[in-house]
């Protein structure tokens, strides 16, 4: 009777399950990886600078190598959920790097019914994130900040928030080694789904590192997420070790040529959350590739969530000013 991604909607935006509670985390969609290189590396990354859209994860990842590059990505989830992400980066006259991005997700169309089971017609659900970020380099450090306008529309219910991200990245002056840290989604709600309802923002503290050995065509990524909370029911966590393991995300870039790259990632939290009676299968694993043809870069990634479903991501990027430099 319900069409579209109802199951995913319930998992990611469980507002109507908790109307009687004092507060409920909303805008969870900002945690989802919505572009190819991020998804291929496990869904969480702070130190990669291979796409301007990484500023959506950490504003300090804005790098001069992505000046004037526009990036466009489409994500398809099981259940009819469609997601679009676009961004553009440039260097303003006063220095530093500036970027703007938009994430837009449609959960599909649903058949509505009242408490008596009488049809009230179709309704839709969608959310968006309009984000702008700025970063400036000082020696081996890059400091960045971004502002987000978040919106959520569930049938006739609406919610908005204005939040900020802050980040800092360290780049070794000689080696291909980076460290990154970011604090995400600090701000306030501008409007809630219901009167007097309190919405809790998905605040997150993250730390990450990446390293490429000098003579190996590999770059290794490691990220810790949700350092400010357990994100798990403590009664269901078997010890500190498992809890810490679920916060980690691993990724590897394979670089066989200058114009070709392959990505592999693993996310333990996704594997645990989507393990069912049929087992976990490839849940938590992801992979992808990117290659350049003249002035365009094409990319694809696939992330596995359970036995039955996986997400597919397609992307294209290009330099709008200097085609030869891309």
CSV table of C-alpha atoms in Angstrom, one decimal:
chain,number,residue,atom,x,y,z
A,1,UNK,CA,0.0,0.0,0.0
A,2,UNK,CA,3.0,2.3,0.5
A,3,UNK,CA,5.1,3.1,-2.4
A,4,UNK,CA,8.7,4.4,-2.4
A,5,UNK,CA,11.3,4.1,0.4
A,6,UNK,CA,9.1,3.8,3.4
A,7,UNK,CA,11.4,1.4,5.3
A,8,UNK,CA,14.4,3.7,4.7
A,9,UNK,CA,12.3,6.7,5.7
A,10,UNK,CA,11.4,5.1,9.0
A,11,UNK,CA,15.0,4.1,9.7
A,12,UNK,CA,16.5,7.5,8.9
A,13,UNK,CA,13.9,10.0,10.0
A,14,UNK,CA,11.9,8.3,12.8
A,15,UNK,CA,10.0,11.4,13.8
A,16,UNK,CA,6.5,9.9,13.9
A,17,UNK,CA,7.6,7.0,16.0
A,18,UNK,CA,8.5,9.4,18.9
A,19,UNK,CA,5.9,12.1,18.9
A,20,UNK,CA,5.4,11.6,22.7
A,21,UNK,CA,9.1,11.9,23.5
A,22,UNK,CA,10.7,15.2,24.5
A,23,UNK,CA,13.2,15.3,21.7
A,24,UNK,CA,14.1,13.3,18.6
A,25,UNK,CA,17.1,13.4,16.3
A,26,UNK,CA,16.2,14.7,12.9
A,27,UNK,CA,17.9,15.5,9.6
A,28,UNK,CA,19.8,12.1,9.7
A,29,UNK,CA,20.1,12.2,6.0
A,30,UNK,CA,23.2,14.4,6.3
A,31,UNK,CA,25.1,11.4,7.5
A,32,UNK,CA,24.5,9.5,4.3
A,33,UNK,CA,27.3,9.4,1.7
A,34,UNK,CA,25.9,10.9,-1.4
A,35,UNK,CA,28.8,11.1,-3.9
A,36,UNK,CA,30.9,8.4,-5.5
A,37,UNK,CA,34.3,8.8,-4.0
A,38,UNK,CA,33.0,9.1,-0.5
A,39,UNK,CA,30.7,6.1,-0.8
A,40,UNK,CA,33.5,4.0,-2.3
A,41,UNK,CA,35.7,4.7,0.7
A,42,UNK,CA,33.2,3.5,3.3
A,43,UNK,CA,30.9,6.6,3.6
A,44,UNK,CA,32.9,8.7,6.0
A,45,UNK,CA,36.1,10.6,5.2
A,46,UNK,CA,37.8,13.8,6.4
A,47,UNK,CA,41.1,13.9,4.5
A,48,UNK,CA,40.5,13.2,0.9
A,49,UNK,CA,40.7,16.1,-1.5
A,50,UNK,CA,39.9,14.2,-4.7
A,51,UNK,CA,36.5,15.8,-5.2
A,52,UNK,CA,35.2,19.3,-4.2
A,53,UNK,CA,32.2,17.7,-2.6
A,54,UNK,CA,34.3,16.4,0.3
A,55,UNK,CA,33.7,19.8,1.9
A,56,UNK,CA,30.3,18.4,2.7
A,57,UNK,CA,32.1,16.1,5.2
A,58,UNK,CA,34.8,18.5,6.3
A,59,UNK,CA,35.1,22.1,5.2
A,60,UNK,CA,38.9,21.9,5.8
A,61,UNK,CA,39.1,19.5,2.9
A,62,UNK,CA,38.7,22.3,0.3
A,63,UNK,CA,41.9,22.3,-1.7
A,64,UNK,CA,43.3,24.4,-4.5
A,65,UNK,CA,43.5,21.4,-6.8
A,66,UNK,CA,39.7,21.5,-7.2
A,67,UNK,CA,39.4,25.1,-8.1
A,68,UNK,CA,36.6,25.8,-10.7
A,69,UNK,CA,35.5,22.2,-10.6
A,70,UNK,CA,31.8,21.3,-10.7
A,71,UNK,CA,30.7,17.9,-9.5
A,72,UNK,CA,27.3,16.2,-10.0
A,73,UNK,CA,26.1,12.9,-8.6
A,74,UNK,CA,23.0,10.7,-8.6
A,75,UNK,CA,22.3,8.1,-5.9
A,76,UNK,CA,19.7,5.4,-6.2
A,77,UNK,CA,18.6,3.5,-3.1
A,78,UNK,CA,16.5,0.3,-3.0
A,79,UNK,CA,12.8,1.2,-2.6
A,80,UNK,CA,12.6,4.1,-5.0
A,81,UNK,CA,14.6,6.6,-3.1
A,82,UNK,CA,16.4,9.1,-5.3
A,83,UNK,CA,19.2,11.4,-4.3
A,84,UNK,CA,21.0,14.2,-6.1
A,85,UNK,CA,24.1,16.0,-5.0
A,86,UNK,CA,25.9,18.9,-6.8
A,87,UNK,CA,28.7,21.3,-5.9
A,88,UNK,CA,31.1,23.8,-7.2
A,89,UNK,CA,34.4,25.2,-5.8
A,90,UNK,CA,36.3,28.4,-6.6
A,91,UNK,CA,38.9,30.7,-5.3
A,92,UNK,CA,37.5,34.1,-4.2
A,93,UNK,CA,39.6,37.3,-4.7
A,94,UNK,CA,40.3,37.7,-1.0
A,95,UNK,CA,42.0,34.3,-0.9
A,96,UNK,CA,41.2,30.8,0.3
A,97,UNK,CA,38.8,28.4,-1.2
A,98,UNK,CA,35.0,28.6,-1.3
A,99,UNK,CA,32.4,26.0,-2.3
A,100,UNK,CA,28.7,25.6,-2.4
A,101,UNK,CA,26.7,22.4,-2.5
A,102,UNK,CA,23.2,21.0,-2.6
A,103,UNK,CA,21.9,17.6,-1.4
A,104,UNK,CA,18.3,16.7,-2.3
A,105,UNK,CA,16.6,13.4,-1.4
A,106,UNK,CA,13.2,12.2,-2.4
A,107,UNK,CA,11.8,9.3,-0.5
A,108,UNK,CA,9.1,8.6,-3.0
A,109,UNK,CA,5.3,8.7,-3.0
A,110,UNK,CA,3.1,7.2,-0.4
A,111,UNK,CA,-0.6,6.3,0.0
A,112,UNK,CA,-2.1,8.1,3.0
A,113,UNK,CA,-4.8,6.9,5.3
A,114,UNK,CA,-6.5,8.4,8.3
A,115,UNK,CA,-7.1,6.6,11.6
A,116,UNK,CA,-10.2,4.9,10.2
A,117,UNK,CA,-8.4,3.4,7.2
A,118,UNK,CA,-9.9,5.9,4.7
A,119,UNK,CA,-7.6,7.0,2.0
A,120,UNK,CA,-6.5,10.6,2.2
A,121,UNK,CA,-4.6,10.5,-1.2
A,122,UNK,CA,-1.0,10.4,-2.0
A,123,UNK,CA,1.8,12.4,-0.3
A,124,UNK,CA,5.5,12.7,-0.7
A,125,UNK,CA,8.6,13.1,1.6
A,126,UNK,CA,11.8,14.9,0.8
A,127,UNK,CA,14.7,16.6,2.5
A,128,UNK,CA,17.5,19.0,1.4
A,129,UNK,CA,20.8,20.5,2.6
A,130,UNK,CA,22.0,23.8,1.0
A,131,UNK,CA,25.6,24.2,2.2
A,132,UNK,CA,28.4,26.8,1.7
A,133,UNK,CA,31.9,26.4,2.9
A,134,UNK,CA,35.2,28.3,3.1
A,135,UNK,CA,38.7,27.2,3.9
A,136,UNK,CA,42.1,28.9,4.2
A,137,UNK,CA,45.5,27.4,4.4
A,138,UNK,CA,48.1,28.4,7.0
A,139,UNK,CA,51.4,26.6,6.7
A,140,UNK,CA,50.7,22.8,7.1
A,141,UNK,CA,47.2,23.4,8.4
A,142,UNK,CA,43.9,24.2,6.6
A,143,UNK,CA,41.0,25.7,8.6
A,144,UNK,CA,37.5,25.5,7.3
A,145,UNK,CA,33.9,26.3,8.3
A,146,UNK,CA,30.6,25.8,6.5
A,147,UNK,CA,27.0,26.8,7.0
A,148,UNK,CA,24.0,24.6,6.2
A,149,UNK,CA,20.3,25.2,5.7
A,150,UNK,CA,18.5,21.9,6.4
A,151,UNK,CA,14.9,21.3,5.4
A,152,UNK,CA,12.6,18.3,5.8
A,153,UNK,CA,9.1,17.8,4.4
A,154,UNK,CA,7.0,14.8,5.5
A,155,UNK,CA,3.5,15.1,4.0
A,156,UNK,CA,2.2,18.4,5.5
A,157,UNK,CA,4.8,18.5,8.3
A,158,UNK,CA,8.0,20.6,7.9
A,159,UNK,CA,11.1,21.2,9.8
A,160,UNK,CA,14.2,23.4,9.3
A,161,UNK,CA,17.5,24.0,10.9
A,162,UNK,CA,20.5,26.3,10.5
A,163,UNK,CA,23.8,24.5,11.4
A,164,UNK,CA,27.5,24.9,11.1
A,165,UNK,CA,30.5,22.6,10.6
A,166,UNK,CA,34.1,23.4,11.7
A,167,UNK,CA,37.2,21.5,10.6
A,168,UNK,CA,41.0,21.5,10.5
A,169,UNK,CA,43.3,19.4,8.4
A,170,UNK,CA,47.1,18.8,8.8
A,171,UNK,CA,49.2,17.9,5.7
A,172,UNK,CA,52.8,16.7,6.2
A,173,UNK,CA,55.2,19.0,4.3
A,174,UNK,CA,57.0,16.1,2.6
A,175,UNK,CA,55.1,12.8,2.9
A,176,UNK,CA,51.6,12.1,1.6
A,177,UNK,CA,50.1,12.0,5.1
A,178,UNK,CA,47.1,13.9,6.4
A,179,UNK,CA,45.1,14.3,9.6
A,180,UNK,CA,41.7,15.8,9.9
A,181,UNK,CA,39.2,16.7,12.6
A,182,UNK,CA,35.7,18.2,12.3
A,183,UNK,CA,32.7,19.1,14.5
A,184,UNK,CA,29.5,18.8,12.6
A,185,UNK,CA,25.9,20.2,12.8
A,186,UNK,CA,26.2,22.7,15.6
A,187,UNK,CA,23.2,25.1,15.4
A,188,UNK,CA,19.6,25.5,16.1
A,189,UNK,CA,16.2,24.4,14.8
A,190,UNK,CA,14.2,27.0,12.9
A,191,UNK,CA,11.0,25.0,12.8
A,192,UNK,CA,9.7,21.6,13.9
A,193,UNK,CA,7.2,19.1,12.6
A,194,UNK,CA,4.8,19.6,15.4
A,195,UNK,CA,4.2,22.5,17.9
A,196,UNK,CA,6.3,22.3,21.0
A,197,UNK,CA,8.3,19.4,19.6
A,198,UNK,CA,12.0,19.4,20.3
A,199,UNK,CA,14.3,18.1,17.6
A,200,UNK,CA,17.9,17.1,18.3
A,201,UNK,CA,20.4,17.9,15.6
A,202,UNK,CA,22.7,15.0,14.4
A,203,UNK,CA,25.9,16.5,16.0
A,204,UNK,CA,29.0,14.6,15.3
A,205,UNK,CA,32.7,14.8,16.2
A,206,UNK,CA,35.1,13.0,13.8
A,207,UNK,CA,38.8,12.3,13.4
A,208,UNK,CA,40.5,10.9,10.4
A,209,UNK,CA,43.9,10.1,8.8
A,210,UNK,CA,45.2,9.1,5.4
A,211,UNK,CA,48.6,7.9,4.2
A,212,UNK,CA,50.1,7.0,0.9
A,213,UNK,CA,53.5,5.1,1.0
A,214,UNK,CA,56.0,6.7,-1.4
A,215,UNK,CA,56.5,3.8,-3.7
A,216,UNK,CA,53.1,2.2,-3.5
A,217,UNK,CA,50.0,3.0,-5.7
A,218,UNK,CA,47.8,2.8,-2.6
A,219,UNK,CA,46.4,5.5,-0.3
A,220,UNK,CA,45.0,4.2,3.1
A,221,UNK,CA,42.1,6.0,4.9
A,222,UNK,CA,40.9,5.6,8.5
A,223,UNK,CA,38.2,7.6,10.2
A,224,UNK,CA,36.5,7.7,13.6
A,225,UNK,CA,33.0,8.9,13.7
A,226,UNK,CA,30.5,9.9,16.5
A,227,UNK,CA,33.2,10.5,19.1
A,228,UNK,CA,30.7,12.6,21.0
A,229,UNK,CA,28.2,9.7,21.5
A,230,UNK,CA,27.9,6.0,21.6
A,231,UNK,CA,25.0,5.9,19.1
A,232,UNK,CA,24.1,2.5,20.4
A,233,UNK,CA,22.0,1.2,23.2
A,234,UNK,CA,24.6,0.3,25.9
A,235,UNK,CA,22.6,-2.8,26.8
A,236,UNK,CA,23.2,-4.2,23.3
A,237,UNK,CA,26.9,-3.4,23.2
A,238,UNK,CA,29.1,-6.2,24.2
A,239,UNK,CA,32.0,-4.3,25.7
A,240,UNK,CA,34.1,-1.3,24.8
A,241,UNK,CA,36.0,-3.0,22.0
A,242,UNK,CA,32.9,-3.6,19.8
A,243,UNK,CA,31.6,-0.1,20.5
A,244,UNK,CA,34.9,1.4,19.4
A,245,UNK,CA,35.1,-0.8,16.3
A,246,UNK,CA,31.7,0.4,15.2
A,247,UNK,CA,32.9,3.9,15.1
A,248,UNK,CA,35.7,3.1,12.6
A,249,UNK,CA,35.6,3.4,8.8
A,250,UNK,CA,38.3,2.1,6.5
A,251,UNK,CA,39.1,2.9,2.9
A,252,UNK,CA,41.7,2.2,0.3
A,253,UNK,CA,42.4,4.1,-2.9
A,254,UNK,CA,44.2,2.1,-5.6
A,255,UNK,CA,46.0,4.3,-8.1
A,256,UNK,CA,47.1,2.3,-11.2
A,257,UNK,CA,47.4,5.5,-13.4
A,258,UNK,CA,47.1,9.2,-13.1
A,259,UNK,CA,43.7,9.3,-14.7
A,260,UNK,CA,42.3,6.1,-13.0
A,261,UNK,CA,41.5,5.3,-9.4
A,262,UNK,CA,39.7,2.5,-7.6
A,263,UNK,CA,38.1,2.7,-4.2
A,264,UNK,CA,37.3,0.1,-1.5
A,265,UNK,CA,35.7,0.7,1.9
A,266,UNK,CA,34.3,-0.9,4.9
A,267,UNK,CA,31.9,0.5,7.6
A,268,UNK,CA,31.3,-1.8,10.6
A,269,UNK,CA,28.3,0.2,11.9
A,270,UNK,CA,26.4,-0.3,8.6
A,271,UNK,CA,27.2,-4.0,8.7
A,272,UNK,CA,25.8,-4.3,12.3
A,273,UNK,CA,22.7,-2.2,11.6
A,274,UNK,CA,21.7,-4.1,8.5
A,275,UNK,CA,22.5,-7.7,9.5
A,276,UNK,CA,19.2,-9.7,9.3
A,277,UNK,CA,18.1,-13.3,9.7
A,278,UNK,CA,19.7,-14.1,6.4
A,279,UNK,CA,23.1,-12.9,7.6
A,280,UNK,CA,25.1,-9.8,6.7
A,281,UNK,CA,26.4,-10.9,3.3
A,282,UNK,CA,28.4,-7.9,1.9
A,283,UNK,CA,26.7,-5.3,4.2
A,284,UNK,CA,29.2,-2.6,5.2
A,285,UNK,CA,31.4,-3.1,2.2
A,286,UNK,CA,31.6,-0.6,-0.7
A,287,UNK,CA,33.7,0.0,-3.8
A,288,UNK,CA,34.0,2.2,-6.9
A,289,UNK,CA,36.1,3.6,-9.6
A,290,UNK,CA,36.8,6.9,-11.3
A,291,UNK,CA,38.5,7.7,-14.6
A,292,UNK,CA,39.1,10.8,-16.7
A,293,UNK,CA,38.4,11.3,-20.4
A,294,UNK,CA,39.6,14.6,-21.7
A,295,UNK,CA,38.0,17.3,-19.6
A,296,UNK,CA,35.5,15.1,-17.8
A,297,UNK,CA,35.8,12.6,-14.9
A,298,UNK,CA,33.3,9.8,-14.6
A,299,UNK,CA,32.8,7.8,-11.5
A,300,UNK,CA,30.7,5.0,-10.0
A,301,UNK,CA,30.4,3.4,-6.6
A,302,UNK,CA,28.2,0.7,-5.0
A,303,UNK,CA,27.6,0.3,-1.3
A,304,UNK,CA,26.0,-2.8,0.2
A,305,UNK,CA,23.5,-2.6,3.1
A,306,UNK,CA,21.9,-6.0,3.3
A,307,UNK,CA,21.4,-9.2,1.3
A,308,UNK,CA,18.7,-7.7,-0.8
A,309,UNK,CA,19.8,-4.1,-1.4
A,310,UNK,CA,22.7,-1.9,-2.3
A,311,UNK,CA,23.0,1.7,-3.4
A,312,UNK,CA,24.3,2.8,-6.8
A,313,UNK,CA,26.0,6.1,-7.3
A,314,UNK,CA,27.0,7.8,-10.6
A,315,UNK,CA,29.0,11.0,-10.8
A,316,UNK,CA,30.6,13.4,-13.3
A,317,UNK,CA,33.0,16.3,-12.7
A,318,UNK,CA,34.6,18.9,-14.9
A,319,UNK,CA,36.6,22.1,-14.7
A,320,UNK,CA,34.5,24.9,-16.0
A,321,UNK,CA,37.3,27.4,-16.5
A,322,UNK,CA,40.5,25.7,-17.4
A,323,UNK,CA,39.6,22.4,-19.2
A,324,UNK,CA,43.2,21.5,-19.7
A,325,UNK,CA,44.1,21.7,-16.0
A,326,UNK,CA,41.6,19.1,-14.9
